[in-house]
Amino acid sequence: MARMKFLCDAERCIECNGCVTACKQENEVPWGVNRRRVVTISDGIVGAEKSISVACMHCSDAPCMAVCPVDCFYRTEEGVVLHDKDLCIGCGYCFYACPFGAPQFPQAGAFGLRGKMDKCTFCAGGPEKDLSKEEFAKYGSNRLAQGKLPACAEMCSTKALLGGDGDVIADIYRQRVLKRGKGSEVWGWGTAYGKPDRKAAPAGAKS
């Protein structure tokens, strides 16, 4: 079973915000909510400025799931972290727990009253029946049920944003980094993207 993940290549991102627009259009995201946003690091510093596209990373050990008092979060077989809006009470715990700022609340009224929490669904819908009107109204498009990848990743003009099977994405990024002349000297490379070494044959063993 595939384990779905996102990865943004900062060397390719051109801060066009195409991924943000594609997400809002595909899922008809509520006003005031951005399921995906582009963040610029070291803004204004020549040679150091980088941009990355950020959304829910669908963590294997999601902190939002750990802090939710009503257990509205759940994980699909593909590793996508989703939530049930019928159970959400709008407490905001998930917002403070998420290191990526993924869970957001639509603001309504003059005093900014909060509604049900909204977040990136990896274009996988929600707990309602796949491709139903109820599912789309609450969670947006279910592209995974149609055999498609998330709209944000498919619309990325430079292919900086990758979405899909985590193993496939890791292989793509590994090849990119090696072509750039980097690799094993990068801190954490072996842990994150290195392939396990083959065990050495025992002494005296015949090849």
PDB file of C-alpha atoms in Angstrom:
ATOM      1  CA  MET A   1       0.000   0.000   0.000  1.00  0.00           C
ATOM      2  CA  ALA A   2       1.314   3.419  -1.002  1.00  0.00           C
ATOM      3  CA  ARG A   3       2.098   5.942   1.733  1.00  0.00           C
ATOM      4  CA  MET A   4       1.095   9.356   0.418  1.00  0.00           C
ATOM      5  CA  LYS A   5       3.407  12.300   1.107  1.00  0.00           C
ATOM      6  CA  PHE A   6       4.203  15.817  -0.091  1.00  0.00           C
ATOM      7  CA  LEU A   7       7.683  17.179  -0.821  1.00  0.00           C
ATOM      8  CA  CYS A   8       8.595  20.662  -2.036  1.00  0.00           C
ATOM      9  CA  ASP A   9      11.915  21.175  -3.795  1.00  0.00           C
ATOM     10  CA  ALA A  10      13.094  24.630  -2.694  1.00  0.00           C
ATOM     11  CA  GLU A  11      15.590  24.744  -5.582  1.00  0.00           C
ATOM     12  CA  ARG A  12      12.724  24.665  -8.091  1.00  0.00           C
ATOM     13  CA  CYS A  13       9.980  26.698  -6.395  1.00  0.00           C
ATOM     14  CA  ILE A  14       9.541  30.099  -8.114  1.00  0.00           C
ATOM     15  CA  GLU A  15       6.873  31.443  -5.727  1.00  0.00           C
ATOM     16  CA  CYS A  16       4.219  31.618  -8.459  1.00  0.00           C
ATOM     17  CA  ASN A  17       1.455  30.501  -6.044  1.00  0.00           C
ATOM     18  CA  GLY A  18      -0.011  28.264  -8.739  1.00  0.00           C
ATOM     19  CA  CYS A  19      -0.384  25.484  -6.164  1.00  0.00           C
ATOM     20  CA  VAL A  20      -2.357  27.801  -3.853  1.00  0.00           C
ATOM     21  CA  THR A  21      -4.707  28.847  -6.659  1.00  0.00           C
ATOM     22  CA  ALA A  22      -5.169  25.267  -7.897  1.00  0.00           C
ATOM     23  CA  CYS A  23      -6.100  24.096  -4.392  1.00  0.00           C
ATOM     24  CA  LYS A  24      -8.636  26.870  -3.834  1.00  0.00           C
ATOM     25  CA  GLN A  25     -10.251  26.349  -7.226  1.00  0.00           C
ATOM     26  CA  GLU A  26     -10.335  22.540  -7.125  1.00  0.00           C
ATOM     27  CA  ASN A  27     -11.759  22.301  -3.617  1.00  0.00           C
ATOM     28  CA  GLU A  28     -13.758  25.545  -3.419  1.00  0.00           C
ATOM     29  CA  VAL A  29     -11.960  26.368  -0.167  1.00  0.00           C
ATOM     30  CA  PRO A  30     -13.885  28.650   2.243  1.00  0.00           C
ATOM     31  CA  TRP A  31     -13.070  32.364   2.199  1.00  0.00           C
ATOM     32  CA  GLY A  32     -10.247  33.250   4.592  1.00  0.00           C
ATOM     33  CA  VAL A  33      -8.700  29.773   4.498  1.00  0.00           C
ATOM     34  CA  ASN A  34      -5.613  28.707   2.546  1.00  0.00           C
ATOM     35  CA  ARG A  35      -5.084  24.964   2.691  1.00  0.00           C
ATOM     36  CA  ARG A  36      -1.753  25.569   0.990  1.00  0.00           C
ATOM     37  CA  ARG A  37       0.521  28.611   1.065  1.00  0.00           C
ATOM     38  CA  VAL A  38       3.963  29.578  -0.209  1.00  0.00           C
ATOM     39  CA  VAL A  39       6.489  30.617   2.434  1.00  0.00           C
ATOM     40  CA  THR A  40       9.711  32.527   1.650  1.00  0.00           C
ATOM     41  CA  ILE A  41      12.768  31.833   3.801  1.00  0.00           C
ATOM     42  CA  SER A  42      15.600  34.367   4.189  1.00  0.00           C
ATOM     43  CA  ASP A  43      13.501  36.923   2.336  1.00  0.00           C
ATOM     44  CA  GLY A  44      15.616  39.684   0.774  1.00  0.00           C
ATOM     45  CA  ILE A  45      18.987  38.018   1.373  1.00  0.00           C
ATOM     46  CA  VAL A  46      20.712  37.635  -1.985  1.00  0.00           C
ATOM     47  CA  GLY A  47      21.701  34.040  -2.696  1.00  0.00           C
ATOM     48  CA  ALA A  48      19.951  32.674   0.381  1.00  0.00           C
ATOM     49  CA  GLU A  49      16.300  33.328  -0.445  1.00  0.00           C
ATOM     50  CA  LYS A  50      14.241  30.169  -0.932  1.00  0.00           C
ATOM     51  CA  SER A  51      10.527  29.530  -1.286  1.00  0.00           C
ATOM     52  CA  ILE A  52       8.590  26.407  -0.331  1.00  0.00           C
ATOM     53  CA  SER A  53       4.973  25.369  -0.646  1.00  0.00           C
ATOM     54  CA  VAL A  54       3.523  24.357   2.723  1.00  0.00           C
ATOM     55  CA  ALA A  55       0.355  22.476   3.669  1.00  0.00           C
ATOM     56  CA  CYS A  56      -0.612  19.520   5.835  1.00  0.00           C
ATOM     57  CA  MET A  57       2.265  17.041   5.614  1.00  0.00           C
ATOM     58  CA  HIS A  58       0.068  14.087   6.640  1.00  0.00           C
ATOM     59  CA  CYS A  59       2.478  13.107   9.382  1.00  0.00           C
ATOM     60  CA  SER A  60       3.018   9.486  10.342  1.00  0.00           C
ATOM     61  CA  ASP A  61       2.736  10.586  13.992  1.00  0.00           C
ATOM     62  CA  ALA A  62       0.397  13.552  13.568  1.00  0.00           C
ATOM     63  CA  PRO A  63       0.303  15.925  16.576  1.00  0.00           C
ATOM     64  CA  CYS A  64      -3.185  17.131  15.568  1.00  0.00           C
ATOM     65  CA  MET A  65      -4.498  13.612  16.125  1.00  0.00           C
ATOM     66  CA  ALA A  66      -2.830  13.438  19.525  1.00  0.00           C
ATOM     67  CA  VAL A  67      -4.365  16.639  20.918  1.00  0.00           C
ATOM     68  CA  CYS A  68      -7.900  16.497  19.459  1.00  0.00           C
ATOM     69  CA  PRO A  69     -10.275  16.038  22.428  1.00  0.00           C
ATOM     70  CA  VAL A  70     -13.050  14.541  20.281  1.00  0.00           C
ATOM     71  CA  ASP A  71     -10.863  12.330  18.038  1.00  0.00           C
ATOM     72  CA  CYS A  72     -12.150  13.828  14.798  1.00  0.00           C
ATOM     73  CA  PHE A  73      -8.861  13.030  13.026  1.00  0.00           C
ATOM     74  CA  TYR A  74      -8.210   9.689  11.374  1.00  0.00           C
ATOM     75  CA  ARG A  75      -5.652   8.198   8.985  1.00  0.00           C
ATOM     76  CA  THR A  76      -6.552   6.379   5.762  1.00  0.00           C
ATOM     77  CA  GLU A  77      -4.862   3.219   4.478  1.00  0.00           C
ATOM     78  CA  GLU A  78      -2.729   5.450   2.221  1.00  0.00           C
ATOM     79  CA  GLY A  79      -1.456   7.426   5.223  1.00  0.00           C
ATOM     80  CA  VAL A  80      -3.545  10.546   4.518  1.00  0.00           C
ATOM     81  CA  VAL A  81      -4.608  12.399   7.683  1.00  0.00           C
ATOM     82  CA  LEU A  82      -8.242  13.491   7.416  1.00  0.00           C
ATOM     83  CA  HIS A  83     -10.842  14.827   9.826  1.00  0.00           C
ATOM     84  CA  ASP A  84     -14.572  14.523  10.434  1.00  0.00           C
ATOM     85  CA  LYS A  85     -16.171  17.977  10.452  1.00  0.00           C
ATOM     86  CA  ASP A  86     -19.307  16.574  12.075  1.00  0.00           C
ATOM     87  CA  LEU A  87     -17.237  15.758  15.169  1.00  0.00           C
ATOM     88  CA  CYS A  88     -15.080  18.915  15.188  1.00  0.00           C
ATOM     89  CA  ILE A  89     -15.974  21.376  17.968  1.00  0.00           C
ATOM     90  CA  GLY A  90     -13.669  24.187  16.804  1.00  0.00           C
ATOM     91  CA  CYS A  91     -11.513  24.207  19.938  1.00  0.00           C
ATOM     92  CA  GLY A  92      -8.313  25.114  18.059  1.00  0.00           C
ATOM     93  CA  TYR A  93      -6.005  22.605  19.783  1.00  0.00           C
ATOM     94  CA  CYS A  94      -4.931  21.134  16.448  1.00  0.00           C
ATOM     95  CA  PHE A  95      -4.039  24.598  15.147  1.00  0.00           C
ATOM     96  CA  TYR A  96      -1.573  25.154  17.990  1.00  0.00           C
ATOM     97  CA  ALA A  97      -0.169  21.611  17.841  1.00  0.00           C
ATOM     98  CA  CYS A  98       0.554  21.531  14.094  1.00  0.00           C
ATOM     99  CA  PRO A  99       4.107  22.726  13.251  1.00  0.00           C
ATOM    100  CA  PHE A 100       2.995  23.575   9.699  1.00  0.00           C
ATOM    101  CA  GLY A 101      -0.066  25.648  10.601  1.00  0.00           C
ATOM    102  CA  ALA A 102      -2.216  23.350   8.461  1.00  0.00           C
ATOM    103  CA  PRO A 103      -5.524  23.350  10.388  1.00  0.00           C
ATOM    104  CA  GLN A 104      -7.364  26.627   9.884  1.00  0.00           C
ATOM    105  CA  PHE A 105     -10.765  27.980  10.829  1.00  0.00           C
ATOM    106  CA  PRO A 106     -13.026  29.986   8.528  1.00  0.00           C
ATOM    107  CA  GLN A 107     -13.789  33.415   9.967  1.00  0.00           C
ATOM    108  CA  ALA A 108     -17.408  34.552   9.829  1.00  0.00           C
ATOM    109  CA  GLY A 109     -19.236  37.585  11.145  1.00  0.00           C
ATOM    110  CA  ALA A 110     -18.083  40.960  12.439  1.00  0.00           C
ATOM    111  CA  PHE A 111     -16.347  39.420  15.432  1.00  0.00           C
ATOM    112  CA  GLY A 112     -14.532  36.675  13.561  1.00  0.00           C
ATOM    113  CA  LEU A 113     -16.550  33.724  14.864  1.00  0.00           C
ATOM    114  CA  ARG A 114     -14.809  30.429  14.156  1.00  0.00           C
ATOM    115  CA  GLY A 115     -16.422  27.590  12.272  1.00  0.00           C
ATOM    116  CA  LYS A 116     -15.435  23.994  11.727  1.00  0.00           C
ATOM    117  CA  MET A 117     -11.726  23.414  11.229  1.00  0.00           C
ATOM    118  CA  ASP A 118     -10.553  23.096   7.612  1.00  0.00           C
ATOM    119  CA  LYS A 119      -7.304  21.575   6.319  1.00  0.00           C
ATOM    120  CA  CYS A 120      -5.582  20.024   3.337  1.00  0.00           C
ATOM    121  CA  THR A 121      -7.073  16.612   2.533  1.00  0.00           C
ATOM    122  CA  PHE A 122      -4.473  15.555  -0.060  1.00  0.00           C
ATOM    123  CA  CYS A 123      -7.490  15.797  -2.387  1.00  0.00           C
ATOM    124  CA  ALA A 124      -8.817  12.628  -0.701  1.00  0.00           C
ATOM    125  CA  GLY A 125     -12.210  13.938   0.436  1.00  0.00           C
ATOM    126  CA  GLY A 126     -13.557  12.929   3.816  1.00  0.00           C
ATOM    127  CA  PRO A 127     -15.584  10.289   5.670  1.00  0.00           C
ATOM    128  CA  GLU A 128     -18.664  10.668   3.451  1.00  0.00           C
ATOM    129  CA  LYS A 129     -19.241   8.407   0.439  1.00  0.00           C
ATOM    130  CA  ASP A 130     -16.543   8.848  -2.209  1.00  0.00           C
ATOM    131  CA  LEU A 131     -17.370  11.403  -4.913  1.00  0.00           C
ATOM    132  CA  SER A 132     -20.696  12.309  -3.306  1.00  0.00           C
ATOM    133  CA  LYS A 133     -22.134  15.840  -3.189  1.00  0.00           C
ATOM    134  CA  GLU A 134     -21.975  15.766   0.617  1.00  0.00           C
ATOM    135  CA  GLU A 135     -18.273  14.921   0.541  1.00  0.00           C
ATOM    136  CA  PHE A 136     -17.465  17.720  -1.905  1.00  0.00           C
ATOM    137  CA  ALA A 137     -19.499  20.291   0.036  1.00  0.00           C
ATOM    138  CA  LYS A 138     -17.551  19.612   3.252  1.00  0.00           C
ATOM    139  CA  TYR A 139     -14.079  18.606   2.098  1.00  0.00           C
ATOM    140  CA  GLY A 140     -13.680  19.410  -1.582  1.00  0.00           C
ATOM    141  CA  SER A 141     -12.610  17.215  -4.454  1.00  0.00           C
ATOM    142  CA  ASN A 142     -11.682  13.545  -3.982  1.00  0.00           C
ATOM    143  CA  ARG A 143      -9.099  13.187  -6.729  1.00  0.00           C
ATOM    144  CA  LEU A 144      -7.505  10.107  -5.174  1.00  0.00           C
ATOM    145  CA  ALA A 145     -10.759   8.189  -5.659  1.00  0.00           C
ATOM    146  CA  GLN A 146     -10.527   9.153  -9.344  1.00  0.00           C
ATOM    147  CA  GLY A 147      -6.973   7.838  -9.600  1.00  0.00           C
ATOM    148  CA  LYS A 148      -5.472  11.344  -9.738  1.00  0.00           C
ATOM    149  CA  LEU A 149      -2.848  13.171  -7.667  1.00  0.00           C
ATOM    150  CA  PRO A 150      -3.572  16.340  -5.649  1.00  0.00           C
ATOM    151  CA  ALA A 151      -4.353  19.361  -7.823  1.00  0.00           C
ATOM    152  CA  CYS A 152      -1.577  21.463  -6.273  1.00  0.00           C
ATOM    153  CA  ALA A 153       1.136  18.992  -7.277  1.00  0.00           C
ATOM    154  CA  GLU A 154      -0.241  18.438 -10.778  1.00  0.00           C
ATOM    155  CA  MET A 155      -0.446  22.189 -11.428  1.00  0.00           C
ATOM    156  CA  CYS A 156       3.104  23.000 -10.279  1.00  0.00           C
ATOM    157  CA  SER A 157       4.779  24.409 -13.408  1.00  0.00           C
ATOM    158  CA  THR A 158       8.335  23.630 -12.293  1.00  0.00           C
ATOM    159  CA  LYS A 159       7.491  20.303 -10.609  1.00  0.00           C
ATOM    160  CA  ALA A 160       8.873  21.693  -7.369  1.00  0.00           C
ATOM    161  CA  LEU A 161       5.878  20.337  -5.451  1.00  0.00           C
ATOM    162  CA  LEU A 162       5.665  16.568  -5.541  1.00  0.00           C
ATOM    163  CA  GLY A 163       2.730  14.587  -4.189  1.00  0.00           C
ATOM    164  CA  GLY A 164       2.141  10.841  -4.199  1.00  0.00           C
ATOM    165  CA  ASP A 165       3.757   7.627  -2.976  1.00  0.00           C
ATOM    166  CA  GLY A 166       6.450   8.618  -0.476  1.00  0.00           C
ATOM    167  CA  ASP A 167       8.938   6.053  -1.812  1.00  0.00           C
ATOM    168  CA  VAL A 168       8.544   7.277  -5.405  1.00  0.00           C
ATOM    169  CA  ILE A 169       8.904  10.907  -4.342  1.00  0.00           C
ATOM    170  CA  ALA A 170      12.032  10.114  -2.331  1.00  0.00           C
ATOM    171  CA  ASP A 171      13.588   8.457  -5.399  1.00  0.00           C
ATOM    172  CA  ILE A 172      12.796  11.474  -7.592  1.00  0.00           C
ATOM    173  CA  TYR A 173      14.269  13.913  -5.089  1.00  0.00           C
ATOM    174  CA  ARG A 174      17.319  11.696  -4.529  1.00  0.00           C
ATOM    175  CA  GLN A 175      18.121  11.779  -8.251  1.00  0.00           C
ATOM    176  CA  ARG A 176      17.678  15.546  -8.390  1.00  0.00           C
ATOM    177  CA  VAL A 177      20.071  16.131  -5.516  1.00  0.00           C
ATOM    178  CA  LEU A 178      22.688  13.789  -6.943  1.00  0.00           C
ATOM    179  CA  LYS A 179      22.523  15.574 -10.314  1.00  0.00           C
ATOM    180  CA  ARG A 180      23.136  18.853  -8.488  1.00  0.00           C
ATOM    181  CA  GLY A 181      26.382  17.414  -7.169  1.00  0.00           C
ATOM    182  CA  LYS A 182      25.160  16.884  -3.648  1.00  0.00           C
ATOM    183  CA  GLY A 183      24.364  13.773  -1.722  1.00  0.00           C
ATOM    184  CA  SER A 184      26.044  11.961   1.128  1.00  0.00           C
ATOM    185  CA  GLU A 185      27.695  15.129   2.489  1.00  0.00           C
ATOM    186  CA  VAL A 186      24.262  16.692   3.151  1.00  0.00           C
ATOM    187  CA  TRP A 187      23.353  16.448   6.841  1.00  0.00           C
ATOM    188  CA  GLY A 188      20.704  13.786   7.404  1.00  0.00           C
ATOM    189  CA  TRP A 189      20.880  12.535   3.819  1.00  0.00           C
ATOM    190  CA  GLY A 190      21.487   8.900   4.743  1.00  0.00           C
ATOM    191  CA  THR A 191      18.606   8.855   7.192  1.00  0.00           C
ATOM    192  CA  ALA A 192      16.067  10.634   4.989  1.00  0.00           C
ATOM    193  CA  TYR A 193      16.909   9.552   1.449  1.00  0.00           C
ATOM    194  CA  GLY A 194      19.755   7.041   1.521  1.00  0.00           C
ATOM    195  CA  LYS A 195      19.066   3.457   0.597  1.00  0.00           C
ATOM    196  CA  PRO A 196      20.114   0.731   3.065  1.00  0.00           C
ATOM    197  CA  ASP A 197      23.516  -0.780   2.344  1.00  0.00           C
ATOM    198  CA  ARG A 198      23.671  -4.446   1.468  1.00  0.00           C
ATOM    199  CA  LYS A 199      25.008  -6.567   4.266  1.00  0.00           C
ATOM    200  CA  ALA A 200      28.537  -7.762   3.666  1.00  0.00           C
ATOM    201  CA  ALA A 201      28.893 -11.473   2.967  1.00  0.00           C
ATOM    202  CA  PRO A 202      30.369 -13.449   5.883  1.00  0.00           C
ATOM    203  CA  ALA A 203      34.057 -14.331   5.700  1.00  0.00           C
ATOM    204  CA  GLY A 204      34.758 -17.457   3.677  1.00  0.00           C
ATOM    205  CA  ALA A 205      31.403 -17.382   1.932  1.00  0.00           C
ATOM    206  CA  LYS A 206      31.402 -18.259  -1.760  1.00  0.00           C
ATOM    207  CA  SER A 207      30.078 -15.656  -4.155  1.00  0.00           C
TER     208      SER A 207
END
